PDB file of C-alpha atoms in Angstrom:
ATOM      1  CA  UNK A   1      55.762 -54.081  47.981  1.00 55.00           C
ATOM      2  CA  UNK A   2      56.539 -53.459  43.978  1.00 60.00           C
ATOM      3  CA  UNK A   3      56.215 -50.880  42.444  1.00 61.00           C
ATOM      4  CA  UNK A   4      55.233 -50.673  39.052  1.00 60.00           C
ATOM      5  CA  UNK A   5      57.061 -49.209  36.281  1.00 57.00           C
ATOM      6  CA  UNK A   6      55.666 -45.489  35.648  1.00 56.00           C
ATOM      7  CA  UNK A   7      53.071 -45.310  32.541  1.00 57.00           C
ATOM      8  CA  UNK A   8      52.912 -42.574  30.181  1.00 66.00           C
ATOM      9  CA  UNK A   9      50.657 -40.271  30.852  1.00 69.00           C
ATOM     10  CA  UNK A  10      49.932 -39.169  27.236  1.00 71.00           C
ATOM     11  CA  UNK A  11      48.923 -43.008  26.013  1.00 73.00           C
ATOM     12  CA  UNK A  12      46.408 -43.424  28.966  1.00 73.00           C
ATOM     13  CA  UNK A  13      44.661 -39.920  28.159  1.00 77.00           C
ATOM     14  CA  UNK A  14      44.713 -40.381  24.413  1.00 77.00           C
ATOM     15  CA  UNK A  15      43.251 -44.054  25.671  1.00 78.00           C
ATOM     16  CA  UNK A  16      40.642 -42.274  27.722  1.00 76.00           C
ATOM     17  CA  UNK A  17      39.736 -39.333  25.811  1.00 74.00           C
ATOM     18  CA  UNK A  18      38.895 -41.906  22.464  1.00 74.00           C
ATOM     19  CA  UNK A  19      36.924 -44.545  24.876  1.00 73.00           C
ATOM     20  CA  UNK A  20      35.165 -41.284  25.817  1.00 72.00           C
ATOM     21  CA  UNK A  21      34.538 -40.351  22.266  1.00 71.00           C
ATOM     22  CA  UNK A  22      32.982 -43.423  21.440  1.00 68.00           C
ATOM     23  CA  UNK A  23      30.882 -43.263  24.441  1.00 68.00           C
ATOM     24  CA  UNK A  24      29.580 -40.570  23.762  1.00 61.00           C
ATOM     25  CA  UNK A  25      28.967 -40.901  20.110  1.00 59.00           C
ATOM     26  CA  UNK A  26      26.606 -44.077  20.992  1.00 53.00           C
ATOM     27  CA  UNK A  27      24.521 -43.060  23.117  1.00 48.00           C
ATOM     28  CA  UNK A  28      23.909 -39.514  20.873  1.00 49.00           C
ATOM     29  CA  UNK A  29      25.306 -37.165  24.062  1.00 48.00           C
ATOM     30  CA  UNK A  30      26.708 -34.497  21.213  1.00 49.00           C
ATOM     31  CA  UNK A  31      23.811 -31.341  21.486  1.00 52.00           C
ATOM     32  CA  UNK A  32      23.029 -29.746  18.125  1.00 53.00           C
ATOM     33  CA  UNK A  33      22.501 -26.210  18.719  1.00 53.00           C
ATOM     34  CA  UNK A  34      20.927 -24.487  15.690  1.00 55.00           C
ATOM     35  CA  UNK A  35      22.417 -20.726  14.659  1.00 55.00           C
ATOM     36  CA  UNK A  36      20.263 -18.205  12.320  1.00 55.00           C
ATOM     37  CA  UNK A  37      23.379 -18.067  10.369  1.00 54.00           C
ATOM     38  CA  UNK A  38      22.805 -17.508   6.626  1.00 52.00           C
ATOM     39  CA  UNK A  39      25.662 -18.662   4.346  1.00 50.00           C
ATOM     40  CA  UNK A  40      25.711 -16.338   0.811  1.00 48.00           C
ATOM     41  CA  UNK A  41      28.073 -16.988  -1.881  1.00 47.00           C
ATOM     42  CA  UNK A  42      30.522 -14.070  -2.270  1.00 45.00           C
ATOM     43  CA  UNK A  43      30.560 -14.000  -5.920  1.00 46.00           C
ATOM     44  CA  UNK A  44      26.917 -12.813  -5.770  1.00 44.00           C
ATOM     45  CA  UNK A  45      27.015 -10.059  -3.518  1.00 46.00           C
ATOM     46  CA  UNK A  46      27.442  -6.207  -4.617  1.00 49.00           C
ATOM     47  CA  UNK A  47      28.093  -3.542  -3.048  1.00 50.00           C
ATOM     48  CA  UNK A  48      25.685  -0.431  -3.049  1.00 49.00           C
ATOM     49  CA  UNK A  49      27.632   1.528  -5.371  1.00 48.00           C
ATOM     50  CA  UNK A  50      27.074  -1.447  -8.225  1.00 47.00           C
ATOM     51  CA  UNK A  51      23.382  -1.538  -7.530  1.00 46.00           C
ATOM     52  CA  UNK A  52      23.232   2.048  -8.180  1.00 45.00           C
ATOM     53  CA  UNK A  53      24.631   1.772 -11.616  1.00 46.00           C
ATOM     54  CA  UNK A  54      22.492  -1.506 -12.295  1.00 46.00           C
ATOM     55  CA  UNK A  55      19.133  -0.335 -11.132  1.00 47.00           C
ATOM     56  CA  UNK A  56      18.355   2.716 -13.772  1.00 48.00           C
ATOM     57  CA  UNK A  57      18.875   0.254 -16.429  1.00 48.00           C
ATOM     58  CA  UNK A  58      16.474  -2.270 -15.221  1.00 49.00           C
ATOM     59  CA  UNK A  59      14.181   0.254 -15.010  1.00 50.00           C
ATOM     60  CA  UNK A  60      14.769   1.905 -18.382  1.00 48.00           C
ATOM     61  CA  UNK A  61      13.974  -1.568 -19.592  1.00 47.00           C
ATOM     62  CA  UNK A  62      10.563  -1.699 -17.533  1.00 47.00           C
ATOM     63  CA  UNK A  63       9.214   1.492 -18.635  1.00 47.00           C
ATOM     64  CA  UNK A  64       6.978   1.147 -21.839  1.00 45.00           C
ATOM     65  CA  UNK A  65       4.897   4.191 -23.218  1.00 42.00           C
ATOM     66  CA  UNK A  66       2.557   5.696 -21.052  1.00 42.00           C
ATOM     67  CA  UNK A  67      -0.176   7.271 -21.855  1.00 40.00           C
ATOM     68  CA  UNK A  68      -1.643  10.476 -19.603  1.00 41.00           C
ATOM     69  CA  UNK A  69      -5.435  10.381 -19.716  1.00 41.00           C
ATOM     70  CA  UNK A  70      -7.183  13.504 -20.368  1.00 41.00           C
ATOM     71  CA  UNK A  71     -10.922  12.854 -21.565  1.00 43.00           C
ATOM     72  CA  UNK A  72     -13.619  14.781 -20.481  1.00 45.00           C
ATOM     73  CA  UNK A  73     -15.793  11.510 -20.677  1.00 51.00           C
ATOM     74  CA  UNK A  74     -17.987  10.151 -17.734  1.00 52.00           C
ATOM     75  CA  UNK A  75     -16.286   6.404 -18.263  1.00 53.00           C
ATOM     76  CA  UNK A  76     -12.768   8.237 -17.700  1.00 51.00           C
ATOM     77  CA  UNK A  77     -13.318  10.521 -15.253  1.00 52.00           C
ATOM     78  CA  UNK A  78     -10.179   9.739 -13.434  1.00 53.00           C
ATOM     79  CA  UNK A  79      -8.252  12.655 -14.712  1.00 51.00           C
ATOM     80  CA  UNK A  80      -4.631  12.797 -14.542  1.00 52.00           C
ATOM     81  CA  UNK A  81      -3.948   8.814 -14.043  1.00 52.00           C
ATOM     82  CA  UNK A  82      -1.502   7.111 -15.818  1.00 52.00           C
ATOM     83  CA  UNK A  83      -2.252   3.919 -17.274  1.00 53.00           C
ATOM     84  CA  UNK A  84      -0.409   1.560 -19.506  1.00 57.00           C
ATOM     85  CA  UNK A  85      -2.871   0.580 -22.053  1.00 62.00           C
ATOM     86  CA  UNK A  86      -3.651   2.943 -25.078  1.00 74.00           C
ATOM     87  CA  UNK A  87      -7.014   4.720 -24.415  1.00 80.00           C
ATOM     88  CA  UNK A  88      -9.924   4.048 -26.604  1.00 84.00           C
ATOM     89  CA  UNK A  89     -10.790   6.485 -29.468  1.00 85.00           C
ATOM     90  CA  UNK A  90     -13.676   9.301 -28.137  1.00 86.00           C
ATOM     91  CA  UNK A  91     -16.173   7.442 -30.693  1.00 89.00           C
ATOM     92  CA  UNK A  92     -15.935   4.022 -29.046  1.00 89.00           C
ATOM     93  CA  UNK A  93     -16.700   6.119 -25.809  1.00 88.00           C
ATOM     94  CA  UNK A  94     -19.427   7.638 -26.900  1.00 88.00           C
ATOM     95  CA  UNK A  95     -21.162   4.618 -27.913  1.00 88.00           C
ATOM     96  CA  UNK A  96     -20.455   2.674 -24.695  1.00 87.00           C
ATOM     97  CA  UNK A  97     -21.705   6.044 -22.856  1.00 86.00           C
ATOM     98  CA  UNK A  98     -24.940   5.293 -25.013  1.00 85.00           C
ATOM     99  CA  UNK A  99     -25.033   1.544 -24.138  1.00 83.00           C
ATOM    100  CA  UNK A 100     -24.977   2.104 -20.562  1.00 80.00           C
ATOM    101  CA  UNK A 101     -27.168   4.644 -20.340  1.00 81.00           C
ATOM    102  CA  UNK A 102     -29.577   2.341 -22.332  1.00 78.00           C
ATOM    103  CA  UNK A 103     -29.269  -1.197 -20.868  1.00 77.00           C
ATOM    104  CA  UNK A 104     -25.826  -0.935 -19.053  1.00 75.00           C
ATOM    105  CA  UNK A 105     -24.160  -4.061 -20.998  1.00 84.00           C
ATOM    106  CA  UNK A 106     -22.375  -4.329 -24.458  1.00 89.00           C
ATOM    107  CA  UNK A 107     -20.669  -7.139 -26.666  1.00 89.00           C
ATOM    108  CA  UNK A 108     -17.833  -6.642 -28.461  1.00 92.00           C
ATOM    109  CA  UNK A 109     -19.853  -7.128 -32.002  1.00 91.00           C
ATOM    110  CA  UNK A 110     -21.952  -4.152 -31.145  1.00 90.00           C
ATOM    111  CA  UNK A 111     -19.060  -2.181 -30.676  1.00 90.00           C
ATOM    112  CA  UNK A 112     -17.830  -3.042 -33.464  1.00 92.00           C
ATOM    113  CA  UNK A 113     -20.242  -2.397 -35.644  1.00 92.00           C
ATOM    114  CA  UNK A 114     -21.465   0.623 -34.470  1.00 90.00           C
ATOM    115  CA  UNK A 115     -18.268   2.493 -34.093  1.00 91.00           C
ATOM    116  CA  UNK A 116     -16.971   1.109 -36.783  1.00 92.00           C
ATOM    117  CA  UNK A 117     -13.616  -0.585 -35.880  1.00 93.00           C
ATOM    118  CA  UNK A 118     -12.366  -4.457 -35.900  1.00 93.00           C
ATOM    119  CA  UNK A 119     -13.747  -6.891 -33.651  1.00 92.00           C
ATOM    120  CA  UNK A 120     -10.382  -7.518 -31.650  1.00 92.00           C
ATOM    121  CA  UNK A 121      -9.739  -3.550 -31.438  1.00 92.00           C
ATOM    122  CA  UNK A 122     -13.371  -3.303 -29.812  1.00 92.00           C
ATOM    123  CA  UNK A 123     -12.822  -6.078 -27.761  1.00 91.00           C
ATOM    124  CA  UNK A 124      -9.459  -4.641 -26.290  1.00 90.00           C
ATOM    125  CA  UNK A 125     -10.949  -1.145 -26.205  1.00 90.00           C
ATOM    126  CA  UNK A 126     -13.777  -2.768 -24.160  1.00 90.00           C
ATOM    127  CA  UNK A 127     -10.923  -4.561 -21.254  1.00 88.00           C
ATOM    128  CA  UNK A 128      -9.140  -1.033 -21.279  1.00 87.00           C
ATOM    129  CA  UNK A 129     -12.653   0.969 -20.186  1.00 87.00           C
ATOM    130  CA  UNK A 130     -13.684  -1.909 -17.794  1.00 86.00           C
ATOM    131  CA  UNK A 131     -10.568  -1.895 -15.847  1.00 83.00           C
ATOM    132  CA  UNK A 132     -11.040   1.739 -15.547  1.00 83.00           C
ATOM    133  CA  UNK A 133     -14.367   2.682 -15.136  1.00 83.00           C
ATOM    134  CA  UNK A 134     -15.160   1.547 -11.011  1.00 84.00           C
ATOM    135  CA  UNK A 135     -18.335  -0.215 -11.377  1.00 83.00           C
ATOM    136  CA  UNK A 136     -17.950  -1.960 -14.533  1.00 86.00           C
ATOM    137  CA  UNK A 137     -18.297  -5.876 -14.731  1.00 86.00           C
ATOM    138  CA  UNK A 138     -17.612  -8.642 -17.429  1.00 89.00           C
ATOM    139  CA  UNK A 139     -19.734 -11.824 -17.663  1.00 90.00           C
ATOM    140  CA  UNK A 140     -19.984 -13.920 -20.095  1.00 90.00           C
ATOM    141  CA  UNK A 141     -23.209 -15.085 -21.885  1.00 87.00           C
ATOM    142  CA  UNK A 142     -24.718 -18.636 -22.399  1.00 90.00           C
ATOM    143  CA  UNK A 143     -23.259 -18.470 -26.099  1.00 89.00           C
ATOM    144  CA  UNK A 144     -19.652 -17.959 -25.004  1.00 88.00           C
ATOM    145  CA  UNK A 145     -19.514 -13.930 -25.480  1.00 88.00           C
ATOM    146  CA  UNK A 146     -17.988 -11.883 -23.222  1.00 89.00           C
ATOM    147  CA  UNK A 147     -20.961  -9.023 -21.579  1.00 90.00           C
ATOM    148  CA  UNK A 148     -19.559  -5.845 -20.375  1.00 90.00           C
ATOM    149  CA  UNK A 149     -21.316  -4.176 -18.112  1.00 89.00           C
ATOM    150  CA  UNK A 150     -20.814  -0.415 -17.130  1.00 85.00           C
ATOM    151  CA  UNK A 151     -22.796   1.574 -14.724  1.00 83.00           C
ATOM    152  CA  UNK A 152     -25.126   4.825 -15.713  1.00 74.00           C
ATOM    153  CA  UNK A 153     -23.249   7.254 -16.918  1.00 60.00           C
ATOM    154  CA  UNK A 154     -25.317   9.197 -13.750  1.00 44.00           C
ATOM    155  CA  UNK A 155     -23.492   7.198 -11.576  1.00 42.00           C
ATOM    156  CA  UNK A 156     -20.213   7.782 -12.004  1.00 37.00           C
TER     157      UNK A 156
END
């Protein structure tokens, strides 16, 4: 009986191990497992103490001129809240007061000609006391003009 000459044990597993390999990568045996792991770029991270000196001057930035209300009207009876628009002038609230309390809607001409100011003030003076007065509606009319309506001065 021969014997054969000895083989090296490192070429046959390199052998095996890359016939393996390409087994495997034919037939699509390799498992993908999926890892919540979220990859952030360092250079965009902070640390709490730099958010702390960023943050006040974002929000000195924000901040525009506010404006406490403190009419003693029926269309601003919410006393104390801030708001960010200018408030209208206590003649333009006395003739919306009057409009409601007569047919509840007004136009932006009326207003302006009966408390005397520009069209495009009475117009913005008219968004400011809808958005504030709870109740109050705009619609606009068959010829294009904006309607606001407020509710009885009774009801408020």
């Amino acid at each position: 009986m021969t014997t054969a000459a000895p083989k090296r044990p490192f070429l046959l597993s390199f052998v095996l191990l890359l016939v393996l390999l390409l087994l495997c990568s034919t037939t699509s045996a390799f498992v993908v497992v999926r890892t919540p792991v979220v990859v952030r770029p360092t250079g965009l991270l902070r640390s709490s103490s730099s958010w702390a000196r960023i943050e006040p001057l974002r929000r000195r930035q924000q901040r525009t001129k506010q404006t406490m209300m403190m009419m003693t009207s029926s269309l601003t009876s919410s006393y104390g809240q801030i708001i960010m628009e200018k408030l209208p002038s206590s003649k333009v609230i006395q003739v919306v007061e009057q409009k409601s309390k007569d047919n509840g809607s007004i136009i932006a001409s009326d207003l302006a000609a009966s408390a005397g100011i520009p069209l495009t003030q009475a117009r913005r003076d008219l968004t400011t006391l809808c958005s504030l007065v709870k109740g109050s509606d705009i619609a606009v009319t068959s010829d294009g003009e904006l309607l606001y309506r407020f509710p009885a001065a009774s009801s408020l």
